[in-house]
Amino acid sequence: MSPEQAWAELTRQNTLDWCRVIKSITFTSPAPYGVGTTRRAQLAPGYAQLSERFFCWDEDREAGTYRNAFYVEQSNVPSLRRFGELSEVEPSGGGCRFTWSFAIEMGGVMAKTSRFALPITQKTFATLETDTVKHFSKLS
């Protein structure tokens, strides 16, 4: 899969619909997307909602490199203090490499019981990875 194809899949309306832990992702800003773009994420089964704002959006079609990053502006998850995500797509061999990085800071009870929260968080991110690898392998 080319970097352009991967980027298109990651930046389309309702992206990540292949992930079991995500119910929906909706861009709330009009295309074309860039710095300042907003979107709303609803996590499965639908209780947790996040409002996200992109502070980085770089597309170099000539080089085949793409990058964006957002932070959560609002959340109805009481224990979520801060969350951010960085996505990078670059050429690699005959296809592309997708690097996905997350930063999370929990507060309240979850921060105090991190030894219990950590396995849940790790399982959630492992599910995102598994579902995404499976989805992109079908498209290649």
GROMACS .gro file of C-alpha atoms in nm:
model
  140
    1MET     CA    1   0.000   0.000   0.000
    2SER     CA    2   0.132   0.343  -0.087
    3PRO     CA    3   0.175   0.616   0.175
    4GLU     CA    4  -0.098   0.815  -0.002
    5GLN     CA    5  -0.345   0.528   0.026
    6ALA     CA    6  -0.267   0.471   0.394
    7TRP     CA    7  -0.297   0.844   0.469
    8ALA     CA    8  -0.632   0.863   0.289
    9GLU     CA    9  -0.760   0.574   0.499
   10LEU     CA   10  -0.642   0.736   0.824
   11THR     CA   11  -0.787   1.079   0.747
   12ARG     CA   12  -1.125   0.989   0.602
   13GLN     CA   13  -1.458   1.051   0.772
   14ASN     CA   14  -1.532   0.771   1.023
   15THR     CA   15  -1.173   0.649   1.016
   16LEU     CA   16  -1.080   0.367   1.251
   17ASP     CA   17  -1.423   0.210   1.197
   18TRP     CA   18  -1.230  -0.118   1.179
   19CYS     CA   19  -1.130  -0.091   1.547
   20ARG     CA   20  -1.349  -0.275   1.795
   21VAL     CA   21  -1.276  -0.024   2.074
   22ILE     CA   22  -1.397   0.275   1.869
   23LYS     CA   23  -1.762   0.331   1.791
   24SER     CA   24  -1.717   0.635   1.565
   25ILE     CA   25  -1.486   0.918   1.468
   26THR     CA   26  -1.637   1.220   1.297
   27PHE     CA   27  -1.449   1.519   1.164
   28THR     CA   28  -1.638   1.828   1.279
   29SER     CA   29  -1.432   2.066   1.062
   30PRO     CA   30  -1.474   2.086   0.686
   31ALA     CA   31  -1.208   1.949   0.451
   32PRO     CA   32  -0.938   2.017   0.366
   33TYR     CA   33  -0.804   1.924   0.707
   34GLY     CA   34  -0.507   2.090   0.873
   35VAL     CA   35  -0.392   2.257   1.192
   36GLY     CA   36  -0.701   2.351   1.394
   37THR     CA   37  -0.916   2.069   1.253
   38THR     CA   38  -1.153   1.919   1.508
   39ARG     CA   39  -1.325   1.587   1.537
   40ARG     CA   40  -1.532   1.387   1.785
   41ALA     CA   41  -1.454   1.033   1.890
   42GLN     CA   42  -1.695   0.795   2.056
   43LEU     CA   43  -1.538   0.490   2.214
   44ALA     CA   44  -1.716   0.154   2.225
   45PRO     CA   45  -1.968   0.078   2.353
   46GLY     CA   46  -2.056   0.446   2.322
   47TYR     CA   47  -2.032   0.602   2.667
   48ALA     CA   48  -1.692   0.771   2.638
   49GLN     CA   49  -1.673   1.076   2.413
   50LEU     CA   50  -1.372   1.287   2.322
   51SER     CA   51  -1.338   1.619   2.142
   52GLU     CA   52  -1.004   1.641   1.960
   53ARG     CA   53  -0.810   1.929   1.805
   54PHE     CA   54  -0.519   1.886   1.564
   55PHE     CA   55  -0.214   2.101   1.634
   56CYS     CA   56   0.004   1.940   1.367
   57TRP     CA   57  -0.088   1.845   1.011
   58ASP     CA   58   0.192   1.797   0.758
   59GLU     CA   59   0.144   1.646   0.412
   60ASP     CA   60   0.434   1.620   0.168
   61ARG     CA   61   0.288   1.429  -0.127
   62GLU     CA   62   0.612   1.455  -0.325
   63ALA     CA   63   0.813   1.284  -0.051
   64GLY     CA   64   0.522   1.058   0.048
   65THR     CA   65   0.544   1.165   0.413
   66TYR     CA   66   0.243   1.253   0.623
   67ARG     CA   67   0.202   1.345   0.989
   68ASN     CA   68  -0.067   1.476   1.219
   69ALA     CA   69  -0.115   1.508   1.593
   70PHE     CA   70  -0.405   1.602   1.817
   71TYR     CA   71  -0.487   1.651   2.181
   72VAL     CA   72  -0.817   1.593   2.357
   73GLU     CA   73  -0.986   1.924   2.441
   74GLN     CA   74  -1.285   1.775   2.622
   75SER     CA   75  -1.380   1.434   2.751
   76ASN     CA   76  -1.658   1.285   2.957
   77VAL     CA   77  -1.413   1.031   3.104
   78PRO     CA   78  -1.355   1.159   3.459
   79SER     CA   79  -1.022   0.979   3.501
   80LEU     CA   80  -0.871   1.107   3.174
   81ARG     CA   81  -0.656   1.408   3.252
   82ARG     CA   82  -0.473   1.439   2.917
   83PHE     CA   83  -0.451   1.241   2.593
   84GLY     CA   84  -0.274   1.299   2.265
   85GLU     CA   85  -0.191   1.105   1.952
   86LEU     CA   86   0.066   1.131   1.673
   87SER     CA   87   0.029   0.951   1.339
   88GLU     CA   88   0.312   0.932   1.084
   89VAL     CA   89   0.316   0.765   0.743
   90GLU     CA   90   0.632   0.738   0.534
   91PRO     CA   91   0.758   0.534   0.237
   92SER     CA   92   0.922   0.202   0.319
   93GLY     CA   93   1.035  -0.050   0.060
   94GLY     CA   94   0.751  -0.100  -0.185
   95GLY     CA   95   0.489   0.028   0.057
   96CYS     CA   96   0.480   0.242   0.368
   97ARG     CA   97   0.542   0.249   0.741
   98PHE     CA   98   0.274   0.374   0.980
   99THR     CA   99   0.394   0.489   1.322
  100TRP     CA  100   0.127   0.555   1.584
  101SER     CA  101   0.221   0.714   1.915
  102PHE     CA  102   0.001   0.789   2.215
  103ALA     CA  103   0.044   0.994   2.532
  104ILE     CA  104  -0.200   0.951   2.819
  105GLU     CA  105  -0.222   1.090   3.169
  106MET     CA  106  -0.481   0.950   3.404
  107GLY     CA  107  -0.613   1.134   3.709
  108GLY     CA  108  -0.830   1.056   4.007
  109VAL     CA  109  -0.884   0.698   4.111
  110MET     CA  110  -0.730   0.557   3.792
  111ALA     CA  111  -0.399   0.733   3.863
  112LYS     CA  112  -0.396   0.595   4.217
  113THR     CA  113  -0.472   0.242   4.100
  114SER     CA  114  -0.240   0.241   3.800
  115ARG     CA  115  -0.135  -0.119   3.857
  116PHE     CA  116  -0.495  -0.217   3.784
  117ALA     CA  117  -0.552   0.038   3.507
  118LEU     CA  118  -0.232  -0.045   3.318
  119PRO     CA  119  -0.342  -0.392   3.199
  120ILE     CA  120  -0.673  -0.249   3.075
  121THR     CA  121  -0.497   0.034   2.890
  122GLN     CA  122  -0.242  -0.205   2.740
  123LYS     CA  123  -0.517  -0.440   2.621
  124THR     CA  124  -0.706  -0.149   2.463
  125PHE     CA  125  -0.401  -0.028   2.268
  126ALA     CA  126  -0.311  -0.387   2.171
  127THR     CA  127  -0.663  -0.425   2.027
  128LEU     CA  128  -0.620  -0.100   1.828
  129GLU     CA  129  -0.292  -0.231   1.688
  130THR     CA  130  -0.426  -0.577   1.603
  131ASP     CA  131  -0.739  -0.441   1.434
  132THR     CA  132  -0.539  -0.183   1.236
  133VAL     CA  133  -0.278  -0.432   1.113
  134LYS     CA  134  -0.558  -0.667   1.007
  135HIS     CA  135  -0.748  -0.388   0.828
  136PHE     CA  136  -0.445  -0.260   0.635
  137SER     CA  137  -0.333  -0.612   0.540
  138LYS     CA  138  -0.671  -0.665   0.371
  139LEU     CA  139  -0.627  -0.343   0.170
  140SER     CA  140  -0.275  -0.423   0.046
   0.00000   0.00000   0.00000
